[in-house]
Amino acid sequence: MAKFYPNLTPELIQFIEEQKIFFTATAPMEGRINLSPKGIDTFRCLDEQTVGYLDLTGSGNETSAHLEENGRMTIMFCSFSDKPLILRLYGNGRVIRPRDEAWDNFSGYFSSFHGQRQIILLTINSAQTSCGFGVPIYEYQETRETLIEWAEKKGEAGIYDYWEQKNQKSIDGLPTKLIVDN
C-alpha cells in the first residue's frame, strides 16, 4: 500500500494544497521527540524538492532547536475527507530567521502575520504515501484566529520579549538561535 517518491509530483502538490492542517516531527539526538500540528495558510511547495512553512510564535521552539542540532525532519499531511491518503515528506530541514540573508529570498512566498518567527524549509529526500484507511472523516469548519489575535495584542516588542523568555531553548535545553547565533 505504501509508495515512495524521490520528489513531489503534481498530484502530491495538489493534495498538499488542499489540506488545512499538517504535522511536523523532529527529534534531537537525545531527548524528546517533537510532533506539532500546524494550520493557518503558512505552507508552500516551492518546487518538487523543496517545501517550507512560515513558523509563527508559539509556546516552544523545538523544531528550530532540533534542526540546528541535526536537520532531520518529517512533515505529514493526512486527508480527513472521503478520499483517504497520508503523505509523509522526509528530509533535511533548515531555519531561516528574519535576520538571515536568505529571508528576503523566501519571505515573499508567504503571507505576512503578526508573530511570524522564522521560515522552516525542508529539502525532500523522499516522499511516501500510504492508505489512511483508518483515519476518520472530519469536516473543516474554519481557521482558528486565536494565535494571530494573541500576536497582534502582544505587538512587536511583546513578541520579542516572549521570544527572550520562552523561545531561546528547547525543553531539553538545546539552543534555538532565534535571537542570536550562539
XYZ file of C-alpha atoms in Angstrom:
182
model
C 0.000 0.000 0.000
C 2.829 2.451 0.743
C 4.574 4.050 -2.208
C 7.801 6.069 -2.203
C 8.669 9.011 -4.466
C 12.036 10.755 -4.901
C 10.272 14.137 -5.059
C 6.851 15.764 -5.248
C 4.646 15.042 -8.250
C 1.961 17.463 -9.487
C -0.675 15.193 -7.853
C 1.102 15.279 -4.486
C 1.461 19.062 -4.672
C -2.260 19.370 -5.386
C -3.023 17.121 -2.389
C -0.830 19.312 -0.148
C -2.534 22.492 -1.346
C -5.953 21.061 -0.433
C -5.012 20.315 3.191
C -5.860 22.643 6.088
C -3.545 21.015 8.634
C -0.096 19.457 8.603
C 2.152 17.919 11.236
C 5.886 18.410 11.760
C 8.158 15.948 13.548
C 11.741 16.480 14.677
C 13.954 14.977 17.344
C 17.255 15.783 18.991
C 19.976 13.147 19.076
C 18.981 12.626 22.718
C 15.791 13.888 24.292
C 12.138 14.296 23.477
C 10.617 13.843 20.026
C 8.557 16.847 18.970
C 5.362 16.433 16.956
C 3.421 19.616 16.200
C 0.155 20.278 14.378
C 0.193 23.371 12.163
C -2.593 25.266 10.485
C -3.313 28.714 9.090
C -2.259 29.388 5.492
C 1.502 29.069 6.102
C 2.660 26.083 3.982
C 4.123 26.348 0.467
C 5.530 23.931 -2.111
C 8.468 25.854 -3.571
C 9.471 23.216 -6.127
C 9.373 19.424 -6.468
C 12.203 19.020 -3.934
C 11.598 21.924 -1.520
C 8.735 22.882 0.773
C 8.500 25.396 3.556
C 6.255 26.996 6.081
C 6.128 30.297 7.877
C 6.559 29.437 11.536
C 4.510 31.598 13.892
C 5.403 32.309 17.514
C 4.262 29.538 19.811
C 4.791 28.213 23.293
C 8.066 26.498 22.363
C 10.591 26.414 19.560
C 11.526 22.741 19.472
C 11.658 22.439 15.683
C 14.286 25.155 15.402
C 16.472 23.646 18.134
C 16.287 20.158 16.649
C 17.026 21.355 13.121
C 20.011 23.325 14.378
C 21.337 20.166 16.012
C 20.796 17.585 13.250
C 18.460 18.786 10.468
C 16.201 15.699 10.481
C 12.536 16.383 9.833
C 9.324 14.737 8.687
C 6.206 16.615 7.615
C 2.921 14.725 7.375
C -0.339 15.560 5.634
C -3.433 13.492 6.252
C -6.705 13.602 4.378
C -9.770 13.804 6.584
C -12.145 13.747 3.604
C -13.839 10.759 1.996
C -10.734 10.115 -0.158
C -8.169 8.686 2.304
C -4.460 9.402 1.929
C -1.447 10.053 4.161
C 1.616 11.804 2.758
C 4.932 11.987 4.604
C 7.813 14.176 3.453
C 11.215 13.061 4.769
C 14.254 15.280 4.531
C 16.638 17.841 5.899
C 15.238 20.993 7.388
C 16.752 24.380 7.928
C 15.679 27.507 9.744
C 15.644 30.948 8.144
C 15.200 33.844 10.548
C 14.297 37.444 9.633
C 17.915 38.489 10.320
C 19.321 35.909 7.853
C 20.359 36.888 4.315
C 18.067 34.205 2.851
C 14.977 35.759 4.493
C 14.368 38.130 1.575
C 14.660 35.243 -0.905
C 11.933 33.194 0.800
C 9.629 35.510 2.774
C 7.823 36.623 -0.390
C 6.309 33.154 -0.785
C 4.276 33.656 2.392
C 1.593 35.993 3.657
C 2.807 38.195 6.499
C 1.446 37.542 10.000
C 1.949 39.211 13.370
C 4.209 36.945 15.380
C 5.970 35.394 12.406
C 9.121 33.920 13.833
C 11.047 32.075 11.134
C 10.701 30.081 7.938
C 11.267 26.345 8.069
C 12.468 24.849 4.776
C 12.589 21.137 4.042
C 14.703 19.652 1.286
C 12.892 16.423 0.473
C 14.906 13.199 0.402
C 11.805 11.094 -0.209
C 8.036 11.268 -0.048
C 5.786 8.394 0.967
C 2.070 7.881 0.536
C 0.021 5.367 2.464
C -3.642 4.483 2.525
C -5.077 6.344 5.503
C -7.967 3.882 5.670
C -8.016 4.069 9.483
C -8.201 7.884 9.610
C -11.672 9.199 10.448
C -13.565 11.608 8.215
C -13.754 15.130 9.644
C -15.209 18.316 8.253
C -13.165 21.529 8.188
C -15.079 24.410 9.750
C -12.754 27.407 9.887
C -9.273 28.671 10.690
C -8.728 29.354 14.365
C -7.635 33.014 14.711
C -6.538 32.862 18.364
C -2.770 32.710 17.694
C -2.887 35.620 15.251
C -5.020 37.731 17.618
C -2.672 36.916 20.525
C 0.352 38.077 18.489
C -1.414 41.266 17.378
C -2.212 42.155 21.011
C 1.366 41.486 22.133
C 2.814 43.752 19.457
C 6.353 43.584 18.108
C 8.057 44.419 21.430
C 5.861 41.973 23.328
C 6.628 39.178 20.862
C 10.373 39.859 21.181
C 10.093 39.696 24.987
C 8.190 36.422 24.662
C 10.940 35.019 22.417
C 13.548 36.003 25.000
C 11.633 34.324 27.819
C 10.116 31.258 26.151
C 11.745 30.509 22.771
C 15.529 30.548 23.387
C 15.961 26.889 24.324
C 14.133 23.647 23.668
C 12.545 21.765 26.538
C 15.719 19.627 26.558
C 17.945 22.721 26.780
C 19.117 22.949 23.164
C 19.621 26.473 21.750
C 17.140 27.660 19.125
C 19.291 30.593 17.908
C 16.093 32.590 17.469
C 17.600 35.871 18.631
C 21.367 35.234 18.482
C 23.509 32.618 16.771
C 25.368 31.315 19.825
